[in-house]
Coordinates of C-alpha atoms and ligand atoms in Angstrom, one line a residue:
Chain A
M1 CA 28.8 -5.6 -17.9
S2 CA 27.5 -8.6 -16.2
K3 CA 27.4 -8.4 -12.5
Q4 CA 26.5 -10.5 -9.5
I5 CA 23.7 -8.9 -7.6
V6 CA 22.5 -10.1 -4.2
I7 CA 19.1 -9.1 -2.7
I8 CA 18.2 -9.9 0.8
G9 CA 14.5 -10.1 1.2
D10 CA 12.0 -11.2 -1.5
S11 CA 9.0 -9.1 -0.5
A12 CA 7.7 -5.8 -1.9
A13 CA 11.1 -4.0 -2.1
G14 CA 13.2 -7.0 -3.2
V15 CA 10.7 -8.1 -5.9
S16 CA 10.3 -4.7 -7.5
A17 CA 14.1 -4.4 -7.6
V18 CA 14.2 -7.6 -9.6
D19 CA 11.6 -6.2 -12.0
A20 CA 13.6 -3.0 -12.4
I21 CA 17.0 -4.8 -12.9
R22 CA 15.6 -7.2 -15.5
K23 CA 14.0 -4.3 -17.4
K24 CA 17.5 -3.2 -18.2
D25 CA 19.8 -6.1 -17.7
K26 CA 19.1 -9.7 -18.6
E27 CA 22.6 -10.8 -18.1
S28 CA 23.7 -10.2 -14.5
K29 CA 23.3 -13.0 -12.0
I30 CA 20.6 -12.2 -9.4
V31 CA 20.4 -14.1 -6.1
V32 CA 17.5 -13.4 -3.8
L33 CA 17.7 -14.7 -0.2
S34 CA 14.7 -15.1 2.1
D35 CA 14.5 -16.5 5.6
E36 CA 10.9 -17.3 5.0
N37 CA 9.6 -20.6 3.6
F38 CA 7.1 -19.1 1.1
P39 CA 7.8 -17.3 -2.2
S40 CA 7.0 -13.7 -2.1
Y41 CA 3.5 -13.0 -0.8
C42 CA 1.1 -10.1 0.0
R43 CA 2.1 -9.4 3.5
C44 CA -0.6 -6.9 4.1
V45 CA -3.3 -9.4 3.2
I46 CA -2.4 -11.9 6.0
S47 CA -5.2 -10.3 8.1
D48 CA -7.7 -11.4 5.4
F49 CA -6.1 -14.8 5.5
L50 CA -6.5 -14.8 9.3
A51 CA -10.1 -13.7 8.9
G52 CA -10.8 -16.6 6.5
K53 CA -11.7 -14.1 3.8
V54 CA -8.9 -15.3 1.4
T55 CA -7.1 -18.6 1.1
E56 CA -3.3 -19.1 1.3
D57 CA -2.9 -19.4 -2.5
K58 CA -4.4 -16.0 -3.0
L59 CA -1.6 -14.4 -1.0
I60 CA 1.0 -15.1 -3.7
Y61 CA 2.6 -11.9 -4.9
R62 CA 5.1 -13.4 -7.3
S63 CA 5.2 -17.2 -7.8
N64 CA 8.2 -19.4 -8.3
E65 CA 7.7 -19.0 -12.1
F66 CA 8.3 -15.3 -11.9
F67 CA 11.8 -15.9 -10.4
K68 CA 12.4 -18.7 -13.0
E69 CA 11.3 -16.5 -15.9
N70 CA 13.5 -13.7 -14.7
N71 CA 16.4 -16.0 -14.3
V72 CA 16.7 -15.3 -10.6
E73 CA 18.1 -17.8 -8.1
L74 CA 15.6 -17.6 -5.2
K75 CA 17.0 -19.2 -2.0
L76 CA 14.1 -19.6 0.4
S77 CA 14.7 -20.6 4.1
T78 CA 18.1 -19.0 3.7
K79 CA 18.9 -16.5 6.5
A80 CA 21.7 -14.0 5.9
I81 CA 23.6 -13.6 9.1
K82 CA 26.3 -11.2 8.2
V83 CA 27.3 -8.8 5.6
D84 CA 31.0 -8.2 4.9
P85 CA 31.4 -5.0 2.9
K86 CA 35.2 -5.4 2.8
K87 CA 35.0 -8.8 1.1
N88 CA 31.7 -7.9 -0.7
R89 CA 30.2 -11.0 0.7
V90 CA 27.0 -12.2 2.5
V91 CA 27.2 -15.1 4.9
A92 CA 24.0 -17.0 5.3
E93 CA 22.7 -20.3 6.7
D94 CA 20.1 -22.8 5.5
I95 CA 17.3 -22.8 8.0
S96 CA 14.9 -25.2 6.3
D97 CA 13.3 -27.8 8.6
N98 CA 15.3 -30.8 7.5
K99 CA 18.5 -28.9 7.9
A100 CA 17.5 -27.8 11.4
E101 CA 17.7 -31.4 12.6
D102 CA 21.1 -31.9 11.1
K103 CA 23.3 -29.5 13.1
K104 CA 26.4 -30.1 10.9
A105 CA 24.6 -29.1 7.7
R106 CA 23.1 -26.1 9.4
S107 CA 26.4 -24.8 10.7
A108 CA 27.9 -25.1 7.2
K109 CA 27.7 -21.5 6.2
L110 CA 26.7 -20.4 2.7
Q111 CA 28.5 -17.5 1.1
F112 CA 27.3 -15.2 -1.6
D113 CA 29.7 -12.8 -3.2
Y114 CA 28.2 -9.6 -4.8
D115 CA 29.1 -6.6 -6.9
A116 CA 26.0 -4.9 -5.7
L117 CA 23.9 -5.7 -2.6
L118 CA 20.3 -4.6 -1.8
L119 CA 19.2 -4.8 1.8
A120 CA 15.4 -5.3 1.6
T121 CA 15.1 -7.1 4.9
G122 CA 11.9 -5.3 6.0
A123 CA 10.9 -5.1 9.7
S124 CA 9.9 -7.4 12.5
P125 CA 7.3 -6.9 15.3
K126 CA 8.6 -5.4 18.6
F127 CA 7.8 -7.6 21.5
P128 CA 7.3 -5.5 24.7
D129 CA 9.6 -6.4 27.6
L130 CA 6.9 -8.1 29.7
K131 CA 6.9 -10.9 32.2
G132 CA 5.5 -13.9 30.4
I133 CA 6.0 -12.6 26.8
Q134 CA 7.8 -15.8 25.8
K135 CA 4.8 -18.0 26.7
K136 CA 3.1 -20.2 24.2
G137 CA 0.2 -18.3 22.6
V138 CA 2.0 -15.0 22.3
F139 CA 2.4 -14.0 18.6
G140 CA 3.7 -11.3 16.4
F141 CA 1.6 -10.7 13.3
R142 CA 3.9 -10.3 10.4
T143 CA 4.2 -13.5 8.3
I144 CA 2.2 -16.3 6.8
Q145 CA 3.8 -18.5 9.4
D146 CA 2.6 -16.2 12.2
T147 CA -0.9 -16.4 10.8
K148 CA -0.8 -20.2 10.6
D149 CA 0.5 -20.5 14.1
I150 CA -2.3 -18.2 15.3
L151 CA -4.9 -20.2 13.4
Q152 CA -3.7 -23.4 15.2
F153 CA -4.6 -21.7 18.5
V154 CA -7.8 -20.1 17.3
T155 CA -9.7 -23.4 17.3
M156 CA -9.0 -23.9 21.0
A157 CA -9.4 -20.3 22.1
D158 CA -12.4 -18.2 23.0
T159 CA -10.7 -14.9 23.8
A160 CA -7.7 -13.0 22.3
C161 CA -6.0 -9.8 23.6
V162 CA -4.3 -7.6 21.2
L163 CA -1.5 -5.3 22.6
G164 CA -1.5 -2.1 20.6
G165 CA -4.1 -0.3 18.6
G166 CA -2.1 0.5 15.5
L167 CA -3.0 -0.6 12.0
I168 CA -1.6 -4.1 12.5
G169 CA -3.2 -4.6 15.9
L170 CA -6.6 -3.6 14.6
K171 CA -6.2 -5.8 11.5
A172 CA -5.3 -8.7 13.7
A173 CA -8.3 -7.9 16.0
Y174 CA -10.6 -7.8 12.9
G175 CA -9.3 -11.1 11.6
L176 CA -9.8 -12.8 15.0
K177 CA -13.2 -11.4 15.5
K178 CA -14.2 -12.8 12.1
R179 CA -13.1 -16.1 13.4
G180 CA -15.6 -15.8 16.2
L181 CA -13.3 -15.0 19.1
D182 CA -13.9 -12.4 21.8
V183 CA -11.3 -9.8 21.1
K184 CA -10.0 -7.1 23.4
V185 CA -7.6 -4.5 22.2
I186 CA -5.4 -3.0 24.9
I187 CA -4.0 0.4 24.1
R188 CA -1.8 2.8 26.1
S189 CA -2.9 5.9 24.1
P190 CA -6.2 7.5 24.5
N191 CA -7.4 6.3 21.1
V192 CA -6.7 3.8 18.4
L193 CA -4.4 4.5 15.4
S194 CA -2.7 7.3 17.3
Q195 CA 0.4 7.0 15.0
V196 CA -1.8 6.9 11.8
T197 CA -4.5 9.5 12.0
D198 CA -6.1 12.3 14.1
K199 CA -8.4 11.9 17.1
T200 CA -11.7 12.6 15.4
S201 CA -11.2 10.0 12.7
A202 CA -9.8 7.5 15.1
E203 CA -12.8 7.9 17.3
L204 CA -15.1 7.1 14.3
I205 CA -13.1 4.0 13.6
Q206 CA -13.1 3.0 17.2
K207 CA -16.8 3.4 17.5
R208 CA -17.3 1.2 14.5
L209 CA -15.0 -1.5 15.9
S210 CA -16.8 -1.4 19.3
E211 CA -20.3 -1.6 17.6
N212 CA -19.0 -4.7 15.9
G213 CA -18.0 -6.4 19.1
I214 CA -14.3 -5.6 19.3
E215 CA -13.7 -4.3 22.8
I216 CA -11.2 -1.5 23.1
L217 CA -9.5 -0.6 26.3
T218 CA -7.7 2.7 26.1
G219 CA -5.2 4.3 28.4
R220 CA -4.2 0.9 29.7
D221 CA -1.1 -1.3 29.5
V222 CA -0.5 -4.9 30.1
S223 CA 1.9 -5.6 33.1
E224 CA 2.2 -9.3 32.9
I225 CA 1.1 -12.4 30.8
L226 CA -0.1 -15.1 33.1
G227 CA -0.1 -18.9 32.8
N228 CA 2.1 -22.0 33.1
G229 CA 3.5 -22.6 29.7
D230 CA 0.3 -21.8 27.8
I231 CA -1.3 -18.4 28.4
K232 CA -4.2 -18.2 30.8
A233 CA -4.7 -14.4 31.1
V234 CA -3.2 -11.0 30.9
K235 CA -2.8 -8.7 33.9
L236 CA -3.4 -5.0 33.3
D237 CA -1.6 -2.1 35.0
N238 CA -4.7 -1.6 37.2
N239 CA -4.3 -5.2 38.3
K240 CA -7.4 -6.3 36.4
V241 CA -7.0 -9.7 34.9
I242 CA -8.5 -10.7 31.6
A243 CA -8.7 -14.4 30.8
C244 CA -7.5 -15.2 27.3
Q245 CA -5.6 -17.9 25.3
I246 CA -4.1 -15.7 22.6
V247 CA -2.0 -12.6 22.8
I248 CA -0.9 -10.6 19.8
A249 CA 2.0 -8.2 20.2
A250 CA 1.3 -5.3 17.9
K251 CA 3.4 -2.6 19.5
G252 CA 5.0 -1.5 16.3
V253 CA 7.8 -2.9 14.1
R254 CA 11.6 -2.5 14.1
P255 CA 13.7 -2.4 10.9
N256 CA 15.7 -5.6 10.5
T257 CA 19.2 -4.2 10.6
E258 CA 21.0 -6.9 12.8
I259 CA 23.0 -8.3 9.9
I260 CA 24.8 -5.1 9.3
S261 CA 25.4 -4.2 12.9
E262 CA 29.1 -5.0 12.6
T263 CA 29.6 -3.0 9.5
E264 CA 30.1 0.7 8.8
I265 CA 26.8 1.1 7.2
K266 CA 25.0 4.0 8.8
V267 CA 21.8 3.2 10.7
N268 CA 19.6 5.6 12.5
E269 CA 16.1 4.3 13.1
G270 CA 16.4 2.5 9.8
I271 CA 19.3 2.2 7.3
C272 CA 20.3 5.6 6.1
V273 CA 20.1 6.0 2.4
D274 CA 20.6 8.9 0.0
E275 CA 18.2 9.9 -2.7
Y276 CA 19.5 7.2 -4.9
M277 CA 18.6 4.6 -2.2
K278 CA 22.3 4.1 -1.7
T279 CA 23.9 3.6 1.8
N280 CA 27.2 5.1 2.7
I281 CA 28.9 2.1 1.1
P282 CA 28.8 2.7 -2.6
N283 CA 27.7 -0.7 -3.8
I284 CA 25.2 -1.4 -1.0
Y285 CA 21.6 -0.1 -1.3
A286 CA 18.6 -0.4 1.0
A287 CA 14.9 -0.2 0.3
G288 CA 11.5 -0.8 2.0
D289 CA 10.7 -1.0 5.7
V290 CA 14.3 -1.3 6.6
A291 CA 15.3 2.0 5.0
E292 CA 15.1 5.5 6.4
T293 CA 14.2 7.9 3.6
F294 CA 13.4 11.6 3.4
D295 CA 9.8 12.4 4.5
V296 CA 8.4 15.1 2.3
T297 CA 5.9 16.3 4.8
L298 CA 8.0 16.2 7.9
N299 CA 11.0 17.5 6.0
K300 CA 13.4 15.1 7.6
P301 CA 14.5 11.4 7.3
S302 CA 12.0 8.9 8.6
V303 CA 11.0 5.3 8.3
N304 CA 7.7 5.1 6.5
A305 CA 7.2 1.4 6.6
L306 CA 4.5 1.1 3.9
W307 CA 3.9 -1.2 0.9
P308 CA 3.8 1.4 -1.9
H309 CA 7.0 3.0 -0.6
A310 CA 8.8 -0.4 -0.5
V311 CA 7.8 -1.0 -4.1
D312 CA 8.9 2.4 -5.3
Q313 CA 12.1 2.3 -3.4
G314 CA 12.9 -1.2 -4.6
K315 CA 12.3 0.0 -8.2
I316 CA 14.7 2.9 -7.8
S317 CA 17.4 0.9 -6.2
G318 CA 17.1 -1.8 -8.8
A319 CA 17.3 0.7 -11.6
N320 CA 20.3 2.4 -10.0
I321 CA 22.1 -0.9 -9.4
S322 CA 21.7 -1.4 -13.2
G323 CA 23.4 1.9 -14.0
D324 CA 20.6 4.5 -13.8
S325 CA 20.8 7.6 -11.6
I326 CA 17.2 8.0 -10.7
K327 CA 16.3 10.0 -7.6
Y328 CA 13.6 8.9 -5.2
D329 CA 11.0 11.6 -4.6
G330 CA 10.7 10.8 -0.9
S331 CA 8.1 9.1 1.3
L332 CA 5.3 10.2 3.6
G333 CA 2.9 8.5 6.0
M334 CA -0.2 7.4 4.1
N335 CA -2.7 4.8 5.0
S336 CA -5.9 3.5 3.7
V337 CA -8.0 1.0 5.7
E338 CA -11.5 -0.1 6.1
F339 CA -13.1 -1.7 9.1
F340 CA -16.7 -3.0 9.0
D341 CA -17.6 -0.9 6.0
L342 CA -16.0 2.4 7.2
P343 CA -13.1 3.5 5.1
L344 CA -10.3 5.8 6.3
V345 CA -7.6 7.5 4.4
S346 CA -4.9 9.5 6.3
M347 CA -1.8 11.1 4.7
G348 CA 1.0 13.3 5.8
I349 CA 0.6 15.5 8.9
Y350 CA -2.7 14.9 10.7
K351 CA -2.1 16.4 14.1
E352 CA -3.1 19.9 15.0
S353 CA -0.2 22.2 15.7
Q354 CA 0.7 25.9 15.9
N355 CA 2.6 25.8 12.6
H356 CA -0.4 24.5 10.7
E357 CA -3.8 25.6 9.8
T358 CA -6.5 22.9 9.7
L359 CA -9.9 23.0 8.0
S360 CA -12.4 20.2 8.7
K361 CA -15.9 19.2 8.2
I362 CA -17.9 16.3 9.8
Y363 CA -21.4 15.0 9.2
N364 CA -22.5 11.6 10.4
N365 CA -19.6 9.2 9.5
D366 CA -18.2 11.4 6.8
Y367 CA -15.2 13.4 7.9
K368 CA -12.7 15.4 5.9
K369 CA -9.8 17.4 7.2
V370 CA -6.9 19.1 5.5
V371 CA -3.7 20.4 7.1
I372 CA -2.0 23.4 5.6
E373 CA 1.4 24.8 6.1
G374 CA 1.8 28.3 4.6
N375 CA 0.2 27.9 1.2
R376 CA 0.9 24.2 0.9
L377 CA -1.1 21.1 1.8
V378 CA 0.8 18.8 4.1
G379 CA -1.8 16.4 5.3
A380 CA -5.4 15.1 4.8
V381 CA -7.8 12.8 6.6
L382 CA -10.9 11.3 5.0
V383 CA -13.4 9.0 6.6
G384 CA -16.5 7.6 4.9
N385 CA -16.2 9.2 1.5
I386 CA -12.7 8.7 0.3
N387 CA -13.3 9.5 -3.3
H388 CA -10.6 11.8 -4.9
S389 CA -8.2 11.3 -1.9
G390 CA -5.4 10.7 -4.4
V391 CA -5.8 14.3 -5.6
F392 CA -4.8 15.5 -2.1
L393 CA -1.8 13.2 -2.2
K394 CA -0.8 14.8 -5.5
L395 CA -1.1 18.3 -4.0
I396 CA 1.0 17.2 -1.0
R397 CA 3.7 15.5 -3.1
D398 CA 4.1 18.2 -5.7
K399 CA 4.1 20.9 -3.1
I400 CA 1.4 22.9 -5.0
D401 CA 0.5 26.4 -4.0
I402 CA -3.1 25.9 -2.9
S403 CA -4.1 29.5 -2.0
Q404 CA -6.4 29.7 -5.0
I405 CA -8.4 26.6 -4.1
K406 CA -8.3 26.6 -0.3
D407 CA -12.0 27.4 0.0
R408 CA -12.8 24.4 -2.2
L409 CA -10.7 21.8 -0.5
L410 CA -13.5 20.5 1.8
N411 CA -16.2 20.4 -1.0
E412 CA -17.8 17.0 -1.3
N413 CA -16.7 16.6 -4.9
F414 CA -13.4 18.4 -4.8
G415 CA -11.3 16.7 -7.4
F416 CA -8.9 16.8 -10.2
A417 CA -10.9 19.4 -12.1
D418 CA -10.2 21.9 -9.3
I419 CA -6.4 21.5 -9.5
R420 CA -6.0 21.1 -13.2
D421 CA -4.8 24.6 -13.8
L422 CA -2.3 24.4 -10.9
I423 CA -0.3 21.3 -12.0
K424 CA 1.8 20.0 -14.7
E425 CA -0.3 17.4 -16.6
E426 CA 1.8 14.3 -16.7
E427 CA -0.7 12.3 -18.7
R428 CA -2.7 14.3 -21.2
I429 CA -6.4 14.0 -20.5
Y430 CA -8.1 16.9 -22.2
V431 CA -7.5 17.8 -25.8
K432 CA -9.1 21.1 -25.1
Chain B
M1 CA -1.6 2.8 -27.0
K2 CA -5.1 4.0 -27.8
K3 CA -6.4 6.2 -25.0
I4 CA -9.6 8.1 -24.2
Y5 CA -9.3 11.9 -24.3
F6 CA -11.9 14.6 -23.5
D7 CA -12.8 17.9 -25.0
V8 CA -13.9 20.1 -22.2
E9 CA -15.1 22.8 -24.6
K10 CA -17.7 20.4 -26.0
C11 CA -18.8 18.4 -22.9
L12 CA -22.3 19.4 -21.9
G13 CA -22.3 17.3 -18.8
C14 CA -25.2 15.2 -19.9
R15 CA -23.8 12.1 -18.4
S16 CA -24.6 9.9 -21.3
C17 CA -21.1 8.5 -21.0
E18 CA -21.7 7.5 -17.3
L19 CA -24.9 5.7 -18.2
A20 CA -23.5 3.9 -21.2
C21 CA -20.5 2.8 -19.0
A22 CA -22.7 1.5 -16.2
V23 CA -24.9 -0.4 -18.6
S24 CA -22.1 -2.1 -20.4
H25 CA -20.4 -3.2 -17.2
S26 CA -23.7 -4.4 -15.6
A27 CA -24.6 -8.1 -15.4
A28 CA -27.7 -7.6 -17.5
K29 CA -26.0 -5.3 -20.1
E30 CA -29.3 -3.6 -20.8
L31 CA -30.7 -0.5 -19.1
E32 CA -34.2 -1.7 -18.4
K33 CA -32.9 -5.0 -17.0
M34 CA -30.0 -3.5 -15.2
I35 CA -32.3 -1.7 -12.7
S36 CA -33.0 -5.0 -11.0
D37 CA -29.4 -6.3 -10.8
K38 CA -28.6 -7.1 -7.2
D39 CA -25.2 -5.2 -7.2
K40 CA -25.7 -1.9 -8.9
S41 CA -23.2 -1.3 -11.7
L42 CA -21.3 1.9 -11.2
P43 CA -19.9 4.1 -14.1
R44 CA -16.1 4.0 -14.4
I45 CA -16.2 7.4 -16.0
K46 CA -17.4 10.3 -14.0
I47 CA -17.9 13.9 -14.9
N48 CA -16.3 16.4 -12.4
F49 CA -18.4 19.5 -12.5
S50 CA -16.2 22.5 -11.7
K51 CA -17.3 26.1 -11.9
D52 CA -18.6 26.6 -15.4
K53 CA -17.0 23.6 -17.1
N54 CA -17.5 19.9 -17.0
Y55 CA -14.5 17.6 -16.8
P56 CA -15.0 13.9 -17.6
M57 CA -12.5 11.6 -16.0
S58 CA -11.5 8.0 -16.3
C59 CA -8.4 5.9 -15.7
R60 CA -5.5 7.4 -17.7
H61 CA -3.6 4.0 -18.0
C62 CA -0.6 6.0 -16.8
K63 CA 3.0 5.4 -18.0
D64 CA 4.1 5.5 -14.4
P65 CA 1.0 4.1 -12.7
K66 CA 0.9 4.8 -8.9
C67 CA -1.9 2.3 -8.4
V68 CA 0.3 -0.6 -9.5
S69 CA 3.0 0.1 -6.9
A70 CA 0.4 0.7 -4.3
C71 CA -1.7 -2.4 -4.8
M72 CA -0.7 -4.5 -1.8
A73 CA -2.7 -7.4 -3.0
G74 CA -0.9 -7.7 -6.4
A75 CA -4.2 -7.2 -8.2
I76 CA -3.2 -4.3 -10.4
S77 CA -0.5 -4.7 -13.0
K78 CA 0.6 -3.1 -16.1
D79 CA 0.7 -4.9 -19.4
E80 CA 4.1 -3.9 -20.7
K81 CA 3.1 -4.8 -24.3
T82 CA -0.2 -2.9 -24.6
G83 CA 0.5 -0.3 -21.9
Q84 CA -2.9 -1.1 -20.4
I85 CA -3.4 -1.2 -16.6
L86 CA -5.0 -4.6 -15.8
Y87 CA -7.0 -5.5 -12.8
D88 CA -7.6 -8.9 -11.3
E89 CA -10.8 -8.8 -9.3
K90 CA -10.1 -12.2 -7.8
K91 CA -7.0 -10.9 -6.0
C92 CA -8.5 -7.6 -4.9
V93 CA -9.3 -7.2 -1.1
G94 CA -10.8 -3.8 -1.3
C95 CA -8.1 -1.9 0.7
W96 CA -8.5 1.3 -1.4
M97 CA -4.8 1.9 -1.7
C98 CA -5.4 2.5 -5.4
V99 CA -8.0 5.1 -4.6
M100 CA -5.6 6.8 -2.2
V101 CA -2.8 7.2 -4.7
C102 CA -4.6 7.9 -8.0
P103 CA -3.6 11.6 -8.7
Y104 CA -6.6 12.0 -11.0
G105 CA -9.3 10.6 -8.6
A106 CA -10.1 8.3 -11.5
I107 CA -10.6 5.2 -9.2
R108 CA -13.5 5.1 -6.8
P109 CA -14.5 2.5 -4.3
N110 CA -17.6 0.4 -5.0
K111 CA -18.3 0.2 -1.3
K112 CA -20.9 -2.5 -1.6
V113 CA -19.0 -5.1 -3.4
K114 CA -15.6 -3.9 -2.2
I115 CA -13.9 -3.4 -5.6
P116 CA -12.5 -0.3 -7.2
V117 CA -14.4 1.1 -10.1
R118 CA -11.9 1.8 -12.9
C119 CA -12.0 2.1 -16.7
D120 CA -11.0 -1.0 -18.5
L121 CA -11.4 0.6 -22.0
C122 CA -14.2 -1.9 -22.6
T123 CA -11.5 -4.3 -23.9
D124 CA -14.0 -7.2 -23.9
I125 CA -16.3 -5.3 -26.3
G126 CA -13.6 -3.8 -28.4
E127 CA -14.5 -0.1 -28.1
P128 CA -15.1 2.1 -25.1
Q129 CA -18.9 2.6 -24.8
C130 CA -18.6 6.1 -23.5
V131 CA -17.0 7.2 -26.7
K132 CA -19.9 5.8 -28.7
A133 CA -22.5 7.3 -26.3
C134 CA -21.3 10.9 -26.3
P135 CA -23.8 12.9 -28.4
V136 CA -21.4 15.8 -28.9
K137 CA -18.2 13.9 -29.6
A138 CA -16.5 15.3 -26.5
I139 CA -15.0 11.9 -25.9
V140 CA -12.4 10.7 -28.4
Y141 CA -10.4 7.6 -28.6
F142 CA -7.1 7.4 -30.5
E143 CA -3.5 6.5 -30.4
E144 CA -1.4 8.5 -27.9
S145 CA 1.1 9.2 -30.8
E146 CA -1.7 11.0 -32.7
L147 CA -2.2 13.4 -29.9
E148 CA 0.1 16.1 -31.2
K149 CA -1.6 16.0 -34.7
V150 CA -5.0 16.3 -33.2
K151 CA -4.0 19.3 -31.2
S152 CA -2.3 21.1 -34.0
K153 CA -5.3 20.6 -36.3
K154 CA -7.4 22.6 -34.0
Ligands
FAD1 C1 -0.8 -7.4 8.9 C2 -0.1 -6.3 8.1 C3 -0.9 -5.4 7.4 C4 -0.3 -4.3 6.7 N1 -1.1 -3.4 6.1 C5 -0.5 -2.5 5.3 C6 -1.3 -1.5 4.6 O1 -2.5 -1.6 4.7 N2 -0.7 -0.6 3.8 C7 0.7 -0.5 3.7 O2 1.2 0.3 3.0 N3 1.4 -1.4 4.4 C8 0.9 -2.4 5.2 N4 1.7 -3.2 5.9 C9 3.2 -3.0 5.8 C10 3.8 -3.7 4.5 O3 3.5 -5.1 4.6 C11 5.3 -3.5 4.5 O4 5.5 -2.1 4.3 C12 6.0 -4.2 3.3 O5 5.8 -5.5 3.4 C13 7.4 -3.8 3.3 O6 8.1 -4.6 2.3 P1 9.6 -4.9 2.4 O7 10.0 -5.6 1.1 O8 10.4 -3.7 2.8 O9 9.8 -5.9 3.7 P2 9.1 -7.1 4.2 O10 7.8 -7.3 3.5 O11 9.1 -7.1 5.7 O12 10.0 -8.3 3.7 C14 11.3 -8.5 4.1 C15 11.7 -10.0 3.8 O13 13.0 -10.2 4.1 C16 13.2 -11.3 5.0 N5 14.4 -11.2 5.7 C17 14.6 -10.3 6.8 N6 15.9 -10.5 7.3 C18 16.4 -11.5 6.5 C19 17.7 -12.1 6.6 N7 18.6 -11.8 7.5 N8 18.0 -13.1 5.7 C20 17.0 -13.4 4.7 N9 15.8 -12.9 4.7 C21 15.5 -11.9 5.6 C22 11.9 -11.3 5.8 O14 11.7 -12.5 6.4 C23 10.9 -10.9 4.8 O15 10.5 -12.0 4.0 C24 1.2 -4.3 6.6 C25 1.9 -5.2 7.3 C26 1.3 -6.2 8.0 C27 2.2 -7.2 8.7

């Protein structure tokens, strides 16, 4: 039966939902809304765009042709402002520049009725509650537009301060450094990437960043951003003042749930979904950074705001909207980054704790650690040599009993051959 | 689709497959000349040596490819017609997400040129060079649908 499907957000989750729906259903009408002004792009790659490593056209994830070929009505610069689950309706407004001038056109609300709705609104940067945070020159780092705005300032700046030493903060720092700026990263925690990986690996990365001219101030917070209109400096909690013209707020992200705040849709940290990616309203689904899914290593619901998860969750919600009943196999923290030639992979649980046994090995810049709970692998960290890291992910995801191979986990070439007898071979590889 | 399979009972671990692969993917395409290539060509097939057996491994061109969902640069895609996993080097930014999610460890980073090393079935030549190079026929290349027949013959 032909339906009307509305998807809010045309990034990783929204696009893969379109793919999944069109695999089964060529008839239903699909409308995709985005409050951005660019067709879907590779959000994670904006740091390479900032660095000057890639050009804007290379960021395209799915071009306008994709939406045309799939018979999707893509409404860019269209911001959903309210979801009405009783009327099965999304209310939105046109926020394109020309309309912004014309108040009357702007206030004319658009309405989109749906049989099924996918909330794929992603997340937005958290801005710390700081005096001066609204000054010109303070940026979040989430969109192409953010990047372009930052680049406008780069030409006139010599120093940038990045607040926060997570993945996004460090990627912004890297990009700005490549543009020739002096970059200082100000972090409250004792080391970088404290939400991503363990201390030992974080210190290796931190050392590499420092060696390449990125200054890292740990155990410090900013208390105020100074300047009249434009930024002149930031003041730290020890009253030290650092002159700078750019501030990047990279203190984490928050799921974009405002548009459903007046509905009965359940929200915890993110939108709560069941294993079919469905919210507590039967025809409303959520996927990607906005959704809170079951974390297979923590054993509880969690927001794992990561690109691969957004794609997988989008795929499952799309298929289920089209009549399938596919279950999502859950999420987990997993990151892969490389700074100045030093790669890091971190997955699952990485912190030491009483409930876990950890095995680790370090030589020079090569570090490997595994975290074990009972007879299961629940986490792994690799620095330097990241070959075969996916094999660890397989062991974690499939909850394989590793007691037989425990003594081999840290071997340099531990790989699929070592786990072959323990798993179900999904793709045949060996005829004998 | 036609896929590469391995016979662990036959593999001697001689690495002829690795060499043939590296040569055919090099700029020079010849062993003697390849040595002086600026960026060393790395084999996309690797033998995992485990206990007493040798396990060759290369991209499985999976039905449900984890690398495709994970590729945050949109560089890896699946050709729905042929079933092959395609890779667009121009879009790749060397983030190693594909390495992190490949359950077979069949994708490795080429750290120098920042691209993943992954079997492309030698599509440009027509036939995987590792298959040709294997002196003991431990590497075979045939339609997935033939798999059951091959197994039952043995
Ligand atoms: C600099 C950077 C680096 C990153 N690096 C990595 C990495 O290395 N690995 C990794 O796994 N992840 C990384 N991420 C995270 C990754 O980008 C996200 O997990 C992914 O984009 C989530 O996809 P999504 O579709 O859920 O949401 P998003 O990509 O956030 O897209 C949501 C879209 O919906 C739009 N939208 C929101 N509200 C509305 C509304 N009311 N009306 C209309 N449209 C709306 C938004 O503007 C946006 O376009 C990175 C992110 C950034 C910013």
